[in-house]
PDB file of C-alpha atoms in Angstrom:
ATOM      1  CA  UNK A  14     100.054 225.542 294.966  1.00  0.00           C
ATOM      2  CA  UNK A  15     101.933 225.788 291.735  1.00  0.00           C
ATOM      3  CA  UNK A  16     102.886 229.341 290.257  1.00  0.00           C
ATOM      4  CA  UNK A  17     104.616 229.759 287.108  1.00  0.00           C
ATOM      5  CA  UNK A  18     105.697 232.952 284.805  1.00  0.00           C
ATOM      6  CA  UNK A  19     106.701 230.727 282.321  1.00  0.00           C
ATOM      7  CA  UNK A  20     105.498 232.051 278.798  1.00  0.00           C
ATOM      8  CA  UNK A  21     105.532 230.844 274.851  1.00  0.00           C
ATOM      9  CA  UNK A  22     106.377 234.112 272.987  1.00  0.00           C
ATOM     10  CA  UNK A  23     106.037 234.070 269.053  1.00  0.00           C
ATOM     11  CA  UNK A  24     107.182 237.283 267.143  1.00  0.00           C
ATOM     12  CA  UNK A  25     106.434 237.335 263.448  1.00  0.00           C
ATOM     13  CA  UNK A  26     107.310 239.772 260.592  1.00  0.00           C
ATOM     14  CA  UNK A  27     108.436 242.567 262.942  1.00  0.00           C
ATOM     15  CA  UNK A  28     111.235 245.399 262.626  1.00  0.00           C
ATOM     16  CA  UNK A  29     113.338 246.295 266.221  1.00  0.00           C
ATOM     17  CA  UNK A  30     115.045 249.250 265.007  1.00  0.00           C
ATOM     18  CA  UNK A  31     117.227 251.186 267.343  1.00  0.00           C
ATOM     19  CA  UNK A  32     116.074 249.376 270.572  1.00  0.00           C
ATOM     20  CA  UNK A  33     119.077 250.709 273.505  1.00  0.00           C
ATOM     21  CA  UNK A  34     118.131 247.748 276.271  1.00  0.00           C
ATOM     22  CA  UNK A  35     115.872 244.916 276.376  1.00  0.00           C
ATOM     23  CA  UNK A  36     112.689 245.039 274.073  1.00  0.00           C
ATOM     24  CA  UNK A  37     111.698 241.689 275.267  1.00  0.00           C
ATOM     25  CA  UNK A  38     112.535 240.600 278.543  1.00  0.00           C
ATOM     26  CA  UNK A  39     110.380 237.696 279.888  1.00  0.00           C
ATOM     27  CA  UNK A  40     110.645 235.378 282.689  1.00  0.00           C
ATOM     28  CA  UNK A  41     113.664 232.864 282.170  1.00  0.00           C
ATOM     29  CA  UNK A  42     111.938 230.172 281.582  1.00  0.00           C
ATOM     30  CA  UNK A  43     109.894 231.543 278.979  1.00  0.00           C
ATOM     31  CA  UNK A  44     110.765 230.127 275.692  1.00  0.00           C
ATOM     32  CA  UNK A  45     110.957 233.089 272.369  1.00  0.00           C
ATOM     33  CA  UNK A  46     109.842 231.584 268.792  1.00  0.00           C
ATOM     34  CA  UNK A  47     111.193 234.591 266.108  1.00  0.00           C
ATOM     35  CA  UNK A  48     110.447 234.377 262.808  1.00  0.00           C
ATOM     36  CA  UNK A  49     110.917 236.611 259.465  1.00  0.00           C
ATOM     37  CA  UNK A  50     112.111 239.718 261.707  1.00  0.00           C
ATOM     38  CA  UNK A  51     114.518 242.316 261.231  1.00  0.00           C
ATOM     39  CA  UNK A  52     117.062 243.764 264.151  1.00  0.00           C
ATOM     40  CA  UNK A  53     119.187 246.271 262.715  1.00  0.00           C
ATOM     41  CA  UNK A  54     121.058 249.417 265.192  1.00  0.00           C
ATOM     42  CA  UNK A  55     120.470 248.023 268.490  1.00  0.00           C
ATOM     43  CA  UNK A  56     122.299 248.002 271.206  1.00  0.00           C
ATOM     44  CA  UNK A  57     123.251 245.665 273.957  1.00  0.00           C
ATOM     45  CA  UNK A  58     120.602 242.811 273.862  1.00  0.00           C
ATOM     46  CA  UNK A  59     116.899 243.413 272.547  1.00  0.00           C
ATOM     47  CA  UNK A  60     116.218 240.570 274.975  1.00  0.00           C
ATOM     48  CA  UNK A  61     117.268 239.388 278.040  1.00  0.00           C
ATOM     49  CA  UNK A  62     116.309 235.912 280.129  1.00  0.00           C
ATOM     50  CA  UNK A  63     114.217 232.702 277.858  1.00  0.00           C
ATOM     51  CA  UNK A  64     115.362 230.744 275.383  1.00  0.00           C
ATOM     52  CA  UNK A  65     115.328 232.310 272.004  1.00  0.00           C
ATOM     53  CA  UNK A  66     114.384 229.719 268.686  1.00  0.00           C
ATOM     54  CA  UNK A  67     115.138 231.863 265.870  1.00  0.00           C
ATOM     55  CA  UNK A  68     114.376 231.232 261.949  1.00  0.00           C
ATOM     56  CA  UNK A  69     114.525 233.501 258.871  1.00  0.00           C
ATOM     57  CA  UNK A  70     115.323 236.849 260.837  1.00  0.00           C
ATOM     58  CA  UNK A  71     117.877 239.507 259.914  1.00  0.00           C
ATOM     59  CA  UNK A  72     120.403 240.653 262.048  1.00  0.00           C
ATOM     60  CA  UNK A  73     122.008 243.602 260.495  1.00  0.00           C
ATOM     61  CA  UNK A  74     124.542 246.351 262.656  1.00  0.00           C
ATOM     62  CA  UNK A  75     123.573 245.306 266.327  1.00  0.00           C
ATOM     63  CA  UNK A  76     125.986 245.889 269.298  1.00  0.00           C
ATOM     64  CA  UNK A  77     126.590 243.291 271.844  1.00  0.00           C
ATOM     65  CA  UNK A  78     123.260 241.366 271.132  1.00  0.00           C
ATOM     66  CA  UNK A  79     125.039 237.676 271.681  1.00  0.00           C
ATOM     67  CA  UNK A  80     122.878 236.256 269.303  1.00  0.00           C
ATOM     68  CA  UNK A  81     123.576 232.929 267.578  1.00  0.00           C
ATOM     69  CA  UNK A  82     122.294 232.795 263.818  1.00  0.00           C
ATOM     70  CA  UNK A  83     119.571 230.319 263.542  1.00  0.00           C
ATOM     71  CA  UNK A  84     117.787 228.147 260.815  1.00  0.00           C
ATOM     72  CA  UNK A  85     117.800 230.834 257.485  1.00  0.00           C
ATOM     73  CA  UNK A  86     119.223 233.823 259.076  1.00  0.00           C
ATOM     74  CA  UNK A  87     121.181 236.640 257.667  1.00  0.00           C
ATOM     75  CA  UNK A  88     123.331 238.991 258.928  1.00  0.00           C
ATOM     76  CA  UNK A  89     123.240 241.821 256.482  1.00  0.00           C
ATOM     77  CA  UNK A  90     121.905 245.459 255.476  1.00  0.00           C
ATOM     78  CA  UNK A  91     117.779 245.108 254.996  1.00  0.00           C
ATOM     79  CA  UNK A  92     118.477 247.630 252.093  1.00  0.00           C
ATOM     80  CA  UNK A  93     115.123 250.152 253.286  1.00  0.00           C
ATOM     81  CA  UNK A  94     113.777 252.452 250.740  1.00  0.00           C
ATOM     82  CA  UNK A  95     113.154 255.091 252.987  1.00  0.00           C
ATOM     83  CA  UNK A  96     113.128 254.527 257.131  1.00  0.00           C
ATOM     84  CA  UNK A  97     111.274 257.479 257.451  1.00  0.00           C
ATOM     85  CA  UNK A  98     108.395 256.149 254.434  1.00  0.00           C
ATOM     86  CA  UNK A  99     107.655 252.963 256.668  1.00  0.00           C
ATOM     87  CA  UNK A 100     110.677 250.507 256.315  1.00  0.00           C
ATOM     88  CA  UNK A 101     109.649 249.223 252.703  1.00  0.00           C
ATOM     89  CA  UNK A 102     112.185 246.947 251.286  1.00  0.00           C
ATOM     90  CA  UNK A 103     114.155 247.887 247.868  1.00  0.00           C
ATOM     91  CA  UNK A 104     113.800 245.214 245.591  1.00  0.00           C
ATOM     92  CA  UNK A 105     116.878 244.020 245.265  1.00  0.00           C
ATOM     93  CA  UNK A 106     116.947 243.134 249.614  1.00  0.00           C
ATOM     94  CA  UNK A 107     118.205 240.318 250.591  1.00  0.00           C
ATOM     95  CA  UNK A 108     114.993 239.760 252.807  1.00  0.00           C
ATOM     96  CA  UNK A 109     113.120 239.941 249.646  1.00  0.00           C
ATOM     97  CA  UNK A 110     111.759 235.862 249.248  1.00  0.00           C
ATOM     98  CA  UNK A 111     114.369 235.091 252.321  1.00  0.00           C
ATOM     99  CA  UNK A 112     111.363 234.592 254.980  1.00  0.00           C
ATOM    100  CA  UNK A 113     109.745 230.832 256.042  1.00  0.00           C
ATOM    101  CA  UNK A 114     110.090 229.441 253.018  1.00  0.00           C
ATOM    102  CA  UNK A 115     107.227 227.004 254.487  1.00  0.00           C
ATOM    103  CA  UNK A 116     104.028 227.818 252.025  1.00  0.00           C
ATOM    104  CA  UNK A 117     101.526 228.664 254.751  1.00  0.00           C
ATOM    105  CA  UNK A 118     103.551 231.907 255.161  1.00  0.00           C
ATOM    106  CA  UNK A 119     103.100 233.384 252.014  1.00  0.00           C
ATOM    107  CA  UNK A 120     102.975 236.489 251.001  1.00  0.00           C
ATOM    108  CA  UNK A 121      99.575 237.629 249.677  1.00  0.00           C
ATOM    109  CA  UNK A 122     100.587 237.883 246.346  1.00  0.00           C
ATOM    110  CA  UNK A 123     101.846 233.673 246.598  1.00  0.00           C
ATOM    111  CA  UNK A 124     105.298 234.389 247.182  1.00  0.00           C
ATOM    112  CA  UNK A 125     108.065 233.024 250.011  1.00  0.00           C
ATOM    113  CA  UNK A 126     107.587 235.606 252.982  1.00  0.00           C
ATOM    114  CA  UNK A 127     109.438 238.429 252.838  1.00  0.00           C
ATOM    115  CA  UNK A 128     111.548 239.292 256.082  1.00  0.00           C
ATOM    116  CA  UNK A 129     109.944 242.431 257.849  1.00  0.00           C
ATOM    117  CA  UNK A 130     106.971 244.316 258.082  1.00  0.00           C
ATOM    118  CA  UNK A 131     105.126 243.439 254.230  1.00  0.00           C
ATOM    119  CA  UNK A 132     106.171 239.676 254.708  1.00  0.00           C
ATOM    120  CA  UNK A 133     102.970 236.882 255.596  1.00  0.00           C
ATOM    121  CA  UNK A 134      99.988 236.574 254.878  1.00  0.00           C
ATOM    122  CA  UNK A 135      98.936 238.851 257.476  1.00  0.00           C
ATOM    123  CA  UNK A 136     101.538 241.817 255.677  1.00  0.00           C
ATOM    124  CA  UNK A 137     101.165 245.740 256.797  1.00  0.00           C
ATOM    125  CA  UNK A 138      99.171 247.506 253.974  1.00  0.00           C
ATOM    126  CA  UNK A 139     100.777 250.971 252.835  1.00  0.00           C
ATOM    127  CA  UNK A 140      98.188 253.102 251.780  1.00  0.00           C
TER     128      UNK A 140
END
């Protein structure tokens, strides 16, 4: 008998914000698919063990993460409105239009994906 812990994670349009140790931490031979995120003020790694595929993220004023930019990522301030008001993005962000440029990520309105929480088809609605 086989057993395996093995596991395809895919994380899409998300914020880690602050994270001290290890937000994701799946078996090592899980493989981690990230896409159109932002990780901005965390310390040491946000994940530990797997194999981590990243495109389009943000990684902005992390500590000791060890990550290796990938396809279309960025390494700079997110530019929030307001943290505190649900991590909108000003509109001159450089994760404005930055996400998977591919078009069946869209945003609603028939834009590129935004990086972050209003990015996708499948954005957060404020209201």
């Amino acid at each position: 008998m086989h057993s395996s812990n093995s596991a395809t994670i895919i994380i899409t349009n998300c914020i880690f914000y602050n994270t001290q140790e290890y937000a994701i931490s799946p078996s090592s031979s899980s493989t981690i698919y990230c896409f159109s995120s932002i990780f901005i003020s965390n310390d040491n790694a946000w994940y530990s063990n797997g194999s981590l595929n990243s495109y389009y993220n943000n990684y902005y004023n992390n500590n000791n993460v060890g990550i290796t930019l990938g396809i279309g990522d960025i390494a700079t301030d997110p530019q929030f409105t307001d943290i505190t008001a649900g991590y909108t993005l000003q509109s001159s962000s450089p994760c404005k239009d930055a996400g998977n440029p591919n078009p069946l990520y869209n945003d609603p309105d028939g834009s590129v994906n935004d990086i972050g929480l209003y990015g996708g088809k499948y954005t957060w609605s404020r209201g």
